Short mmCIF file of C-alpha atoms in Angstrom, two decimals:
data_model
loop_
_atom_site.label_atom_id
_atom_site.label_comp_id
_atom_site.label_asym_id
_atom_site.label_seq_id
_atom_site.Cartn_x
_atom_site.Cartn_y
_atom_site.Cartn_z
CA MET A 27 0.00 0.00 0.00
CA PRO A 28 1.55 3.30 -1.03
CA GLU A 29 2.27 5.80 1.73
CA ILE A 30 -0.43 8.53 2.09
CA ASN A 31 0.74 12.12 2.54
CA HIS A 32 -0.89 13.61 5.63
CA ILE A 33 -0.70 16.53 8.02
CA ARG A 34 -1.81 16.99 11.58
CA LEU A 35 -5.15 18.66 12.31
CA SER A 36 -3.39 21.53 14.02
CA GLU A 37 -1.39 22.08 10.83
CA LEU A 38 -4.61 22.14 8.83
CA ASN A 39 -6.14 24.61 11.26
CA ASP A 40 -3.00 26.74 11.03
CA LYS A 41 -3.35 26.82 7.25
CA ILE A 42 -7.05 27.80 7.60
CA ASN A 43 -6.10 30.48 10.15
CA ALA A 44 -3.40 31.82 7.85
CA SER A 45 -5.84 31.93 4.93
CA ILE A 46 -8.49 33.72 7.00
CA LYS A 47 -6.00 36.22 8.36
CA ASN A 48 -4.72 36.83 4.85
CA ALA A 49 -8.31 37.39 3.61
CA PHE A 50 -9.79 39.27 6.58
CA ASN A 51 -6.82 40.83 8.31
CA SER A 52 -7.63 44.41 9.45
CA VAL A 53 -11.08 44.16 7.85
CA ASN A 54 -14.23 44.84 9.92
CA PHE A 55 -17.86 44.31 8.96
CA TRP A 56 -21.15 45.84 10.21
CA VAL A 57 -23.49 42.89 10.50
CA ILE A 58 -27.22 42.73 11.26
CA ALA A 59 -28.16 39.58 13.18
CA ASP A 60 -30.14 38.15 16.12
CA VAL A 61 -28.40 37.15 19.34
CA THR A 62 -28.90 33.58 20.66
CA ASN A 63 -27.26 31.26 23.21
CA HIS A 64 -25.80 34.22 25.08
CA THR A 65 -23.72 33.70 28.23
CA PHE A 66 -21.82 36.27 30.25
CA LYS A 67 -19.02 35.75 32.75
CA ALA A 68 -18.93 38.83 34.96
CA GLN A 69 -15.57 37.98 36.56
CA SER A 70 -13.79 37.98 33.22
CA ASN A 71 -16.23 40.43 31.56
CA TYR A 72 -16.59 37.93 28.70
CA HIS A 73 -19.65 37.51 26.44
CA HIS A 74 -20.14 34.38 24.38
CA PHE A 75 -23.07 34.00 21.98
CA GLU A 76 -24.17 33.10 18.50
CA LEU A 77 -25.29 35.45 15.75
CA VAL A 78 -28.07 34.10 13.53
CA GLU A 79 -30.02 35.31 10.53
CA LYS A 80 -33.61 34.12 10.06
CA ASP A 81 -35.68 33.81 6.93
CA GLN A 82 -38.27 36.61 6.99
CA ASN A 83 -40.98 34.34 5.60
CA SER A 84 -40.36 31.07 7.47
CA ASN A 85 -38.35 32.30 10.50
CA ASN A 86 -35.88 29.46 9.80
CA ILE A 87 -32.19 30.07 10.51
CA ILE A 88 -30.34 30.60 7.26
CA ALA A 89 -26.96 31.65 8.68
CA LYS A 90 -25.14 31.22 12.02
CA ILE A 91 -21.75 31.99 13.47
CA SER A 92 -20.23 31.95 16.95
CA GLY A 93 -19.33 35.28 18.49
CA LYS A 94 -17.56 36.74 21.49
CA ALA A 95 -16.96 40.08 23.09
CA TRP A 96 -14.35 40.94 25.70
CA GLY A 97 -12.05 43.82 26.41
CA SER A 98 -13.09 46.84 24.35
CA GLY A 99 -15.97 44.88 22.84
CA ALA A 100 -17.42 44.12 26.28
CA ILE A 101 -17.04 47.82 27.20
CA LYS A 102 -19.01 48.77 24.05
CA ILE A 103 -21.77 46.33 25.05
CA ALA A 104 -21.90 47.87 28.57
CA LEU A 105 -22.23 51.36 27.03
CA PHE A 106 -25.00 50.02 24.77
CA GLU A 107 -26.93 48.65 27.76
CA LYS A 108 -26.49 51.89 29.74
CA SER A 109 -27.61 54.25 26.97
CA THR A 110 -30.56 52.17 25.73
CA GLY A 111 -31.76 50.44 28.91
CA GLN A 112 -31.66 47.24 26.85
CA LYS A 113 -29.66 44.25 28.02
CA PHE A 114 -27.44 42.48 25.53
CA THR A 115 -29.21 39.14 25.64
CA ASN A 116 -31.05 36.55 23.57
CA ASN A 117 -33.65 37.42 20.92
CA ILE A 118 -32.60 40.99 20.25
CA ASN A 119 -31.78 42.23 16.79
CA VAL A 120 -28.46 44.07 16.68
CA LEU A 121 -26.16 45.90 14.34
CA VAL A 122 -22.60 44.99 15.42
CA ASN A 123 -19.15 45.71 14.06
CA VAL A 124 -17.17 42.46 13.97
CA SER A 125 -13.80 41.14 12.89
CA ILE A 126 -13.22 37.57 11.71
CA GLU A 127 -11.09 35.20 13.74
CA PHE A 128 -10.26 31.52 13.58
CA HIS A 129 -9.14 29.51 16.58
CA SER A 130 -7.71 26.04 16.20
CA VAL A 131 -9.87 24.79 19.10
CA TYR A 132 -13.00 27.01 19.01
CA GLY A 133 -13.19 27.32 15.27
CA LEU A 134 -14.46 30.28 13.26
CA GLN A 135 -15.74 33.19 15.34
CA VAL A 136 -16.56 36.85 15.10
CA ASN A 137 -15.19 39.27 17.66
CA VAL A 138 -17.44 42.24 18.51
CA ASN A 139 -15.63 45.56 18.22
CA ASP A 140 -18.62 47.92 18.45
CA ILE A 141 -22.45 47.90 18.60
CA ASP A 142 -24.90 50.48 17.21
CA THR A 143 -26.95 51.91 20.11
CA THR A 144 -29.79 53.12 17.91
CA PHE A 145 -30.35 50.22 15.55
CA THR A 146 -31.93 47.73 17.97
CA LEU A 147 -34.35 50.25 19.39
CA GLY A 148 -35.05 51.50 15.88
CA VAL A 149 -36.14 48.03 14.80
CA LEU A 150 -38.37 47.71 17.83
CA GLU A 151 -39.87 51.14 17.11
CA GLN A 152 -40.61 50.14 13.50
CA GLN A 153 -42.42 47.05 14.76
CA ARG A 154 -44.26 49.17 17.30
CA GLN A 155 -45.41 51.71 14.70
CA ALA A 156 -46.59 48.92 12.42
CA THR A 157 -48.64 47.45 15.26
CA LEU A 158 -50.18 50.86 16.03
CA GLU A 159 -51.11 51.37 12.38
CA LYS A 160 -52.69 47.90 12.27
CA LEU A 161 -54.70 48.65 15.43
CA ILE A 162 -56.11 51.83 13.91
CA ASN A 163 -56.91 50.30 10.53
CA GLU A 164 -58.59 47.16 11.87
CA ASN A 165 -60.45 48.67 14.86
CA GLN A 166 -61.78 52.01 13.70
CA THR A 167 -64.94 51.74 15.82
CA PHE A 168 -63.00 52.08 19.08
CA ILE A 169 -59.47 53.27 18.15
CA LYS A 170 -58.77 56.59 16.40
CA LYS A 171 -55.74 58.82 16.12
CA ILE A 172 -56.25 62.58 16.29
CA ASP A 173 -53.02 64.53 15.87
CA ASP A 174 -50.55 62.72 18.16
CA ARG A 175 -53.18 61.34 20.49
CA TYR A 176 -54.86 57.96 20.37
CA LEU A 177 -58.55 58.02 21.25
CA THR A 178 -59.87 54.66 22.43
CA LYS A 179 -63.05 53.42 24.01
CA ASN A 180 -61.11 52.91 27.23
CA ASN A 181 -59.51 56.34 27.55
CA GLN A 182 -62.86 57.99 26.77
CA LEU A 183 -64.48 56.34 29.80
CA LYS A 184 -65.21 58.58 32.75
CA LEU A 185 -63.53 57.57 35.98
CA ASN A 186 -65.85 57.01 38.92
CA ILE A 187 -65.75 59.92 41.35
CA VAL A 188 -64.14 57.54 43.87
CA ILE A 189 -61.84 54.66 42.90
CA GLN A 190 -62.08 51.94 45.55
CA ASN A 191 -62.63 48.49 43.97
CA ILE A 192 -59.54 47.64 41.92
CA ALA A 193 -58.37 44.66 39.85
CA VAL A 194 -54.56 44.43 39.66
CA ILE A 195 -52.81 42.49 36.88
CA SER A 196 -49.19 41.86 37.84
CA SER A 197 -46.56 39.24 38.43
CA LYS A 198 -46.91 37.29 41.68
CA THR A 199 -43.24 38.02 42.47
CA SER A 200 -43.25 41.59 41.20
CA ALA A 201 -41.81 44.15 43.59
CA GLY A 202 -43.67 46.79 41.59
CA GLY A 203 -47.02 45.17 42.37
CA GLU A 204 -46.15 45.11 46.08
CA ASP A 205 -45.07 48.76 45.90
CA PHE A 206 -48.43 49.62 44.34
CA LYS A 207 -50.44 47.85 47.06
CA HIS A 208 -48.25 49.20 49.87
CA THR A 209 -48.61 52.78 48.64
CA LEU A 210 -52.34 52.39 48.16
CA LEU A 211 -53.17 50.62 51.42
CA ASN A 212 -50.91 52.83 53.57
CA ASN A 213 -52.08 56.15 52.17
CA PRO A 214 -51.90 59.07 54.64
CA PHE A 215 -55.59 59.94 54.24
CA GLY A 216 -57.00 56.66 55.55
CA TYR A 217 -58.79 55.80 52.31
CA LYS A 218 -59.93 52.17 52.10
CA PHE A 219 -59.38 50.09 48.97
CA PHE A 220 -60.49 46.61 47.95
CA ILE A 221 -57.97 44.88 45.68
CA ASP A 222 -58.33 41.65 43.67
CA ASN A 223 -55.06 40.22 42.33
CA TYR A 224 -54.83 38.60 38.89
CA TYR A 225 -51.32 37.16 38.72
CA THR A 226 -49.61 36.42 35.40
CA VAL A 227 -46.26 36.75 33.60
CA VAL A 228 -45.66 40.39 32.66
CA GLN A 229 -42.60 40.13 30.44
CA GLY A 230 -41.58 38.30 27.33
CA GLU A 231 -43.48 38.63 24.07
CA ASN A 232 -44.09 34.87 24.06
CA ASN A 233 -46.28 35.25 27.16
CA ALA A 234 -48.73 37.65 25.52
CA GLU A 235 -51.51 35.03 25.30
CA GLN A 236 -51.23 34.26 29.01
CA PHE A 237 -51.38 37.98 29.84
CA LEU A 238 -54.38 38.46 27.54
CA SER A 239 -56.22 35.62 29.28
CA LYS A 240 -55.97 37.54 32.57
CA ILE A 241 -57.55 40.61 30.99
CA ILE A 242 -60.37 38.38 29.76
CA GLU A 243 -60.66 36.82 33.23
CA VAL A 244 -61.17 40.27 34.77
CA PHE A 245 -63.92 40.96 32.21
CA ASN A 246 -65.64 37.60 32.79
CA SER A 247 -65.67 38.11 36.57
CA GLN A 248 -68.44 40.71 36.03
CA LYS A 249 -67.31 42.43 39.23
CA PRO A 250 -68.04 46.17 39.41
CA TYR A 251 -64.41 47.32 39.46
CA ASP A 252 -63.76 51.07 39.45
CA ALA A 253 -60.45 50.53 37.62
CA VAL A 254 -58.05 47.87 36.36
CA VAL A 255 -54.35 48.51 37.11
CA ILE A 256 -51.51 46.87 35.15
CA THR A 257 -48.23 46.98 37.07
CA ARG A 258 -44.70 45.84 36.43
CA GLY A 259 -41.28 46.77 37.78
CA GLY A 260 -38.49 48.21 35.65
CA GLY A 261 -36.40 46.32 33.15
CA ALA A 262 -34.77 46.31 29.76
CA GLN A 263 -36.60 47.74 26.79
CA THR A 264 -37.25 44.31 25.30
CA ASP A 265 -38.84 43.24 28.60
CA PHE A 266 -41.72 45.56 27.69
CA LEU A 267 -42.36 43.99 24.27
CA ILE A 268 -45.32 42.10 25.74
CA PHE A 269 -47.09 45.45 26.15
CA ASP A 270 -46.57 46.24 22.46
CA ASN A 271 -48.49 43.11 21.45
CA TYR A 272 -51.38 43.72 19.03
CA ASN A 273 -53.97 41.59 20.85
CA ILE A 274 -53.16 43.09 24.24
CA GLY A 275 -53.32 46.63 22.84
CA ARG A 276 -56.69 45.86 21.22
CA ALA A 277 -58.09 44.36 24.44
CA VAL A 278 -56.94 47.37 26.50
CA ALA A 279 -58.44 49.84 24.01
CA LYS A 280 -61.82 48.08 24.01
CA PHE A 281 -62.01 47.25 27.73
CA PRO A 282 -65.19 48.64 29.38
CA ILE A 283 -63.48 49.51 32.70
CA PRO A 284 -60.82 52.28 32.89
CA ILE A 285 -57.31 50.79 32.77
CA ILE A 286 -54.42 52.50 34.56
CA THR A 287 -50.89 51.42 33.62
CA GLY A 288 -47.86 51.59 35.89
CA ILE A 289 -45.44 49.47 33.92
CA GLY A 290 -42.20 50.88 35.31
CA HIS A 291 -40.49 52.26 32.22
CA GLN A 292 -38.98 55.73 32.20
CA LYS A 293 -38.52 56.37 28.46
CA ASN A 294 -40.80 55.13 25.73
CA GLU A 295 -44.54 54.56 25.99
CA THR A 296 -45.79 51.08 25.23
CA ILE A 297 -48.85 50.46 23.05
CA ALA A 298 -50.77 49.38 26.17
CA ASP A 299 -50.01 52.82 27.67
CA LEU A 300 -51.36 54.57 24.58
CA MET A 301 -54.55 52.48 24.53
CA ALA A 302 -55.24 52.70 28.27
CA HIS A 303 -57.26 55.29 30.13
CA THR A 304 -54.36 56.64 32.18
CA GLN A 305 -50.62 56.05 31.87
CA THR A 306 -48.24 56.40 34.81
CA LYS A 307 -44.54 55.68 34.85
CA THR A 308 -44.34 53.28 37.79
CA PRO A 309 -46.64 51.17 40.01
CA THR A 310 -46.08 53.66 42.84
CA LYS A 311 -47.12 56.51 40.55
CA ALA A 312 -50.26 54.57 39.60
CA ALA A 313 -51.16 54.25 43.29
CA GLU A 314 -50.43 57.95 43.85
CA PHE A 315 -52.66 58.83 40.89
CA ILE A 316 -55.59 56.89 42.41
CA ILE A 317 -55.03 58.45 45.84
CA ALA A 318 -54.82 61.92 44.27
CA HIS A 319 -58.03 61.23 42.32
CA ASN A 320 -59.89 60.31 45.53
CA LYS A 321 -58.27 63.24 47.36
CA SER A 322 -59.55 65.57 44.65
CA TYR A 323 -63.07 64.32 45.24
CA GLU A 324 -62.67 64.73 49.00
CA GLU A 325 -61.37 68.28 48.53
CA THR A 326 -64.29 69.04 46.23
CA MET A 327 -66.70 67.78 48.88
CA LEU A 328 -64.89 69.77 51.58
CA SER A 329 -65.04 72.82 49.33
CA PHE A 330 -68.77 72.26 48.90
CA GLN A 331 -69.07 71.90 52.67
CA LYS A 332 -67.23 75.17 53.24
CA SER A 333 -69.34 76.89 50.59
CA ILE A 334 -72.52 75.56 52.21
CA ILE A 335 -71.36 76.77 55.65
CA ILE A 336 -70.39 80.20 54.30
CA LYS A 337 -73.63 80.54 52.34
CA SER A 338 -75.61 79.40 55.38
CA GLN A 339 -73.86 81.94 57.56
CA GLN A 340 -74.48 84.66 54.99
CA LEU A 341 -78.14 83.71 54.69
CA PHE A 342 -78.49 83.51 58.45
CA SER A 343 -76.86 86.91 58.87
CA PHE A 344 -79.04 88.45 56.17
CA HIS A 345 -82.26 86.98 57.55
CA PHE A 346 -81.23 87.78 61.12
CA GLN A 347 -80.90 91.41 60.12
CA SER A 348 -84.24 91.23 58.35
CA LEU A 349 -85.84 89.65 61.43
CA SER A 350 -84.28 92.32 63.67
CA TYR A 351 -85.67 95.00 61.40
CA LEU A 352 -89.11 93.38 61.41
CA ASN A 353 -88.94 93.00 65.20
CA SER A 354 -88.25 96.72 65.55
CA ILE A 355 -91.17 97.53 63.25
CA VAL A 356 -93.50 95.20 65.20
CA VAL A 357 -92.45 96.71 68.57
CA ASN A 358 -92.81 100.28 67.34
CA ASN A 359 -96.13 99.61 65.62
CA THR A 360 -97.43 97.81 68.72
CA ARG A 361 -96.56 100.76 70.89
CA SER A 362 -98.25 103.10 68.45
CA ILE A 363 -101.38 100.94 68.33
CA ILE A 364 -101.46 100.63 72.15
CA ASN A 365 -101.11 104.38 72.53
CA GLU A 366 -103.75 104.93 69.84
CA TYR A 367 -106.29 102.61 71.54
CA LYS A 368 -105.35 103.44 75.12
CA ASP A 369 -107.83 106.37 75.46
CA GLY A 370 -110.55 104.31 73.81
CA LEU A 371 -109.91 101.45 76.22
CA ILE A 372 -110.10 103.83 79.21
CA GLN A 373 -113.42 105.18 77.95
CA ILE A 374 -114.76 101.67 77.30
CA ASN A 375 -113.58 100.64 80.78
CA GLN A 376 -115.50 103.55 82.39
CA VAL A 377 -118.61 102.81 80.36
CA THR A 378 -118.33 99.14 81.34
CA ILE A 379 -118.07 100.05 85.04
CA ASN A 380 -121.07 102.42 84.91
CA THR A 381 -123.19 100.05 82.85
CA SER A 382 -122.33 97.17 85.19
CA LYS A 383 -123.40 99.21 88.21
CA SER A 384 -126.71 100.12 86.54
CA ILE A 385 -127.40 96.53 85.53
CA ILE A 386 -126.53 95.26 89.03
CA PHE A 387 -128.87 97.84 90.62
CA ASN A 388 -131.76 96.93 88.30
CA HIS A 389 -131.25 93.22 88.90
CA LYS A 390 -131.05 93.85 92.62
CA ASN A 391 -134.58 95.38 92.56
CA ASP A 392 -135.82 92.45 90.47
CA LEU A 393 -134.32 90.02 92.96
CA VAL A 394 -136.05 91.85 95.85
CA ASN A 395 -139.43 91.59 94.07
CA ILE A 396 -138.84 87.95 93.25
CA SER A 397 -137.82 87.30 96.82
CA SER A 398 -141.11 88.80 98.07
CA GLN A 399 -143.03 86.67 95.63
CA ILE A 400 -141.15 83.57 96.68
CA LEU A 401 -142.00 84.20 100.27
CA SER A 402 -145.77 84.74 99.67
CA LYS A 403 -146.66 82.51 96.76
CA PRO A 404 -145.68 79.15 98.30
CA LYS A 405 -148.26 79.61 101.04
CA ILE A 406 -151.01 80.27 98.50
CA ILE A 407 -149.92 77.38 96.32
CA LEU A 408 -149.72 75.07 99.31
CA TYR A 409 -153.26 76.01 100.48
CA ASN A 410 -154.63 75.37 96.96
CA ARG A 411 -152.90 72.01 96.74
CA ILE A 412 -154.31 70.92 100.14
CA SER A 413 -157.82 71.75 98.93
CA ASP A 414 -157.27 69.75 95.74
CA ILE A 415 -156.03 66.76 97.72
CA LYS A 416 -159.10 66.84 99.99
CA ASN A 417 -161.42 66.96 96.96
CA THR A 418 -159.54 64.07 95.37
CA ILE A 419 -159.85 61.97 98.54
CA ASN A 420 -163.61 62.57 98.65
CA ASN A 421 -163.93 61.67 94.95
CA LEU A 422 -161.92 58.47 95.49
CA LYS A 423 -164.21 57.40 98.35
CA THR A 424 -167.31 58.12 96.26
CA PHE A 425 -166.22 56.51 92.97
CA ASN A 426 -164.10 53.67 94.32
CA SER A 427 -166.91 51.16 94.94
CA GLN A 428 -168.67 51.98 91.66
CA TYR A 429 -165.40 51.62 89.73
CA LEU A 430 -164.61 48.24 91.25
CA LYS A 431 -168.15 46.99 90.48
CA ASN A 432 -167.82 48.04 86.83
CA GLN A 433 -164.41 46.46 86.47
CA SER A 434 -165.70 43.20 88.00
CA GLY A 435 -168.45 43.06 85.35
CA TYR A 436 -165.88 43.59 82.59
CA LEU A 437 -163.71 40.77 83.91
CA GLY A 438 -166.67 38.35 83.98
CA HIS A 439 -167.50 39.20 80.38
CA TYR A 440 -163.92 38.62 79.25
CA ARG A 441 -163.73 35.36 81.21
CA SER A 442 -166.82 34.05 79.36
CA ILE A 443 -165.36 35.00 75.98
CA ILE A 444 -162.03 33.36 76.79
CA LYS A 445 -163.77 30.18 77.94
CA ILE A 446 -165.83 30.05 74.73
CA MET A 447 -162.69 30.56 72.58
CA SER A 448 -160.51 28.11 74.47
CA PRO A 449 -159.01 25.20 72.40
CA ASP A 450 -160.88 22.57 74.43
CA ASN A 451 -164.29 24.07 73.52
CA ILE A 452 -163.25 24.50 69.87
CA LEU A 453 -162.03 20.88 69.64
CA LYS A 454 -165.34 19.66 71.21
CA LYS A 455 -167.17 21.41 68.38
CA GLY A 456 -165.48 19.09 65.86
CA PHE A 457 -162.44 21.16 64.95
CA ALA A 458 -158.86 19.81 64.95
CA ILE A 459 -155.33 21.18 65.47
CA ILE A 460 -152.64 20.17 62.93
CA LYS A 461 -148.97 19.92 64.01
CA HIS A 462 -146.08 19.48 61.58
CA ASN A 463 -142.51 19.02 62.84
CA ASN A 464 -143.89 19.55 66.39
CA LYS A 465 -145.23 22.97 65.44
CA ILE A 466 -148.90 24.01 65.10
CA THR A 467 -149.60 25.17 61.57
CA SER A 468 -152.61 26.57 59.75
CA ASN A 469 -150.77 27.14 56.50
CA PRO A 470 -151.49 24.29 54.04
CA ASP A 471 -148.36 25.18 52.10
CA ASP A 472 -146.24 23.93 55.00
CA ILE A 473 -147.60 20.38 54.55
CA LYS A 474 -146.46 18.24 51.61
CA VAL A 475 -147.58 14.83 50.44
CA GLY A 476 -145.64 12.21 52.35
CA ASN A 477 -145.13 14.43 55.45
CA ASP A 478 -145.86 13.02 58.88
CA ILE A 479 -148.42 15.13 60.79
CA ASP A 480 -150.15 15.03 64.19
CA ILE A 481 -153.95 15.63 64.30
CA ILE A 482 -155.18 16.72 67.71
CA LEU A 483 -158.94 16.16 68.40
CA SER A 484 -160.86 16.54 71.64
CA GLY A 485 -159.18 14.11 74.00
CA ILE A 486 -157.07 12.27 71.35
CA GLN A 487 -154.00 12.77 69.09
CA ILE A 488 -153.71 10.99 65.77
CA ASN A 489 -150.33 10.44 64.04
CA SER A 490 -150.84 10.36 60.28
CA THR A 491 -148.98 10.51 56.94
CA VAL A 492 -150.27 12.75 54.14
CA LYS A 493 -151.14 10.61 51.09
CA GLN A 494 -153.06 13.15 49.09
CA LYS A 495 -153.51 16.89 49.09
CA SER A 496 -156.37 18.72 47.23
CA LYS A 497 -157.99 22.10 47.23
CA TYR A 498 -161.06 22.85 49.38
CA ASN A 499 -163.65 25.54 48.51
CA GLY A 500 -164.58 26.19 52.19
CA THR A 501 -168.41 26.30 51.70
CA ASP A 502 -169.48 23.39 53.99
CA PHE A 503 -169.91 25.63 57.01
CA ASN A 504 -171.62 28.52 55.32
CA LEU A 505 -174.99 29.26 57.04
#
């Protein structure tokens, strides 16, 4: 077998390294790519990652290369994070200046020399503007843009005069959500609030569906919330991408309860902020806004109270003066009337005294005359009554025996009549008494065929049943 010419792998890698250095020595490239598989070692200030390019239609990776950044490159990344608020991490689109290197162990790599601080945020802003335009075009019934302001169904709602019942959508571990509740529940004015928590993930665009489901859950609860508050702590710009999601923005714009955002960003507004009723910068600011809203109502009520007190005092003062004036008029007029009628009253009083004396004198004479008559007339009346009594006694003695004799004759006559008309005599003459249901009856209509009757004759009673009933002309006893 003939001998095969060969080289060691390290020699091959050296040749590749020499070729790459010869082709790319002192040449830098500005490359647009997405960052993946990023790791960072803080002790050595070393970034390791991969740069990938994805197909715009299928999102498949069409190019990939390992990358690193250390030294001046790591310093550039730190400046990028400080000026943009965006961490250099996975799934961000970057414009980086790189040089080509080949390492016999780690293979082909790019070394980051610089990073454009405006490109990444510019891409995000383009996506954001496209989403806003889509929201307006597809939801014109409840989203409109007038000048630089977005008018939505939600931000046109009127806040209740007092915000007390609140639904809070936040992360269960969010310090921002705790700051919101602490500020609200420990307010210096003693206002009471009732909070329902709806916990969910509040970062990462991939969690938009989960966040949206919480908004729907608040709606389906049918609870009469005064407001819905969305809170989140601070973070990198890409951490807020969930709030630029189309479906979340649409749900916020259409929601029938005012939504207050306190998402924790200090620079750009998210789409959720623009669609919501009220945007605040932080969860604490959202709580302060609600407290200030309630305080405004309280101050309005206190102002009304002061106005009512002042108006009442003014009215009281005015009417008190009027009453004082009327009192003076009444007193003065009373004095005038008393003085005017005083002489008349004195004259009437004198006339009354004189007339009373005259009447008393006249009645005194009448009483004297009556007294004389009372003393004399009883004797005359008594004498006349004694004479009448004596005459009556004589008349009684004379007419008493005659009266008794006459009355005795009348009683004998009535006794004879009663004896003749007694039932015994009538029954002896051939008459009968009919009894039906133990009652004497003379009415033939009371007796029906088939009734049991009692027939009483002189000295005997017959029990009988009526078999026939016919009319009788009553002529047998005519004389």
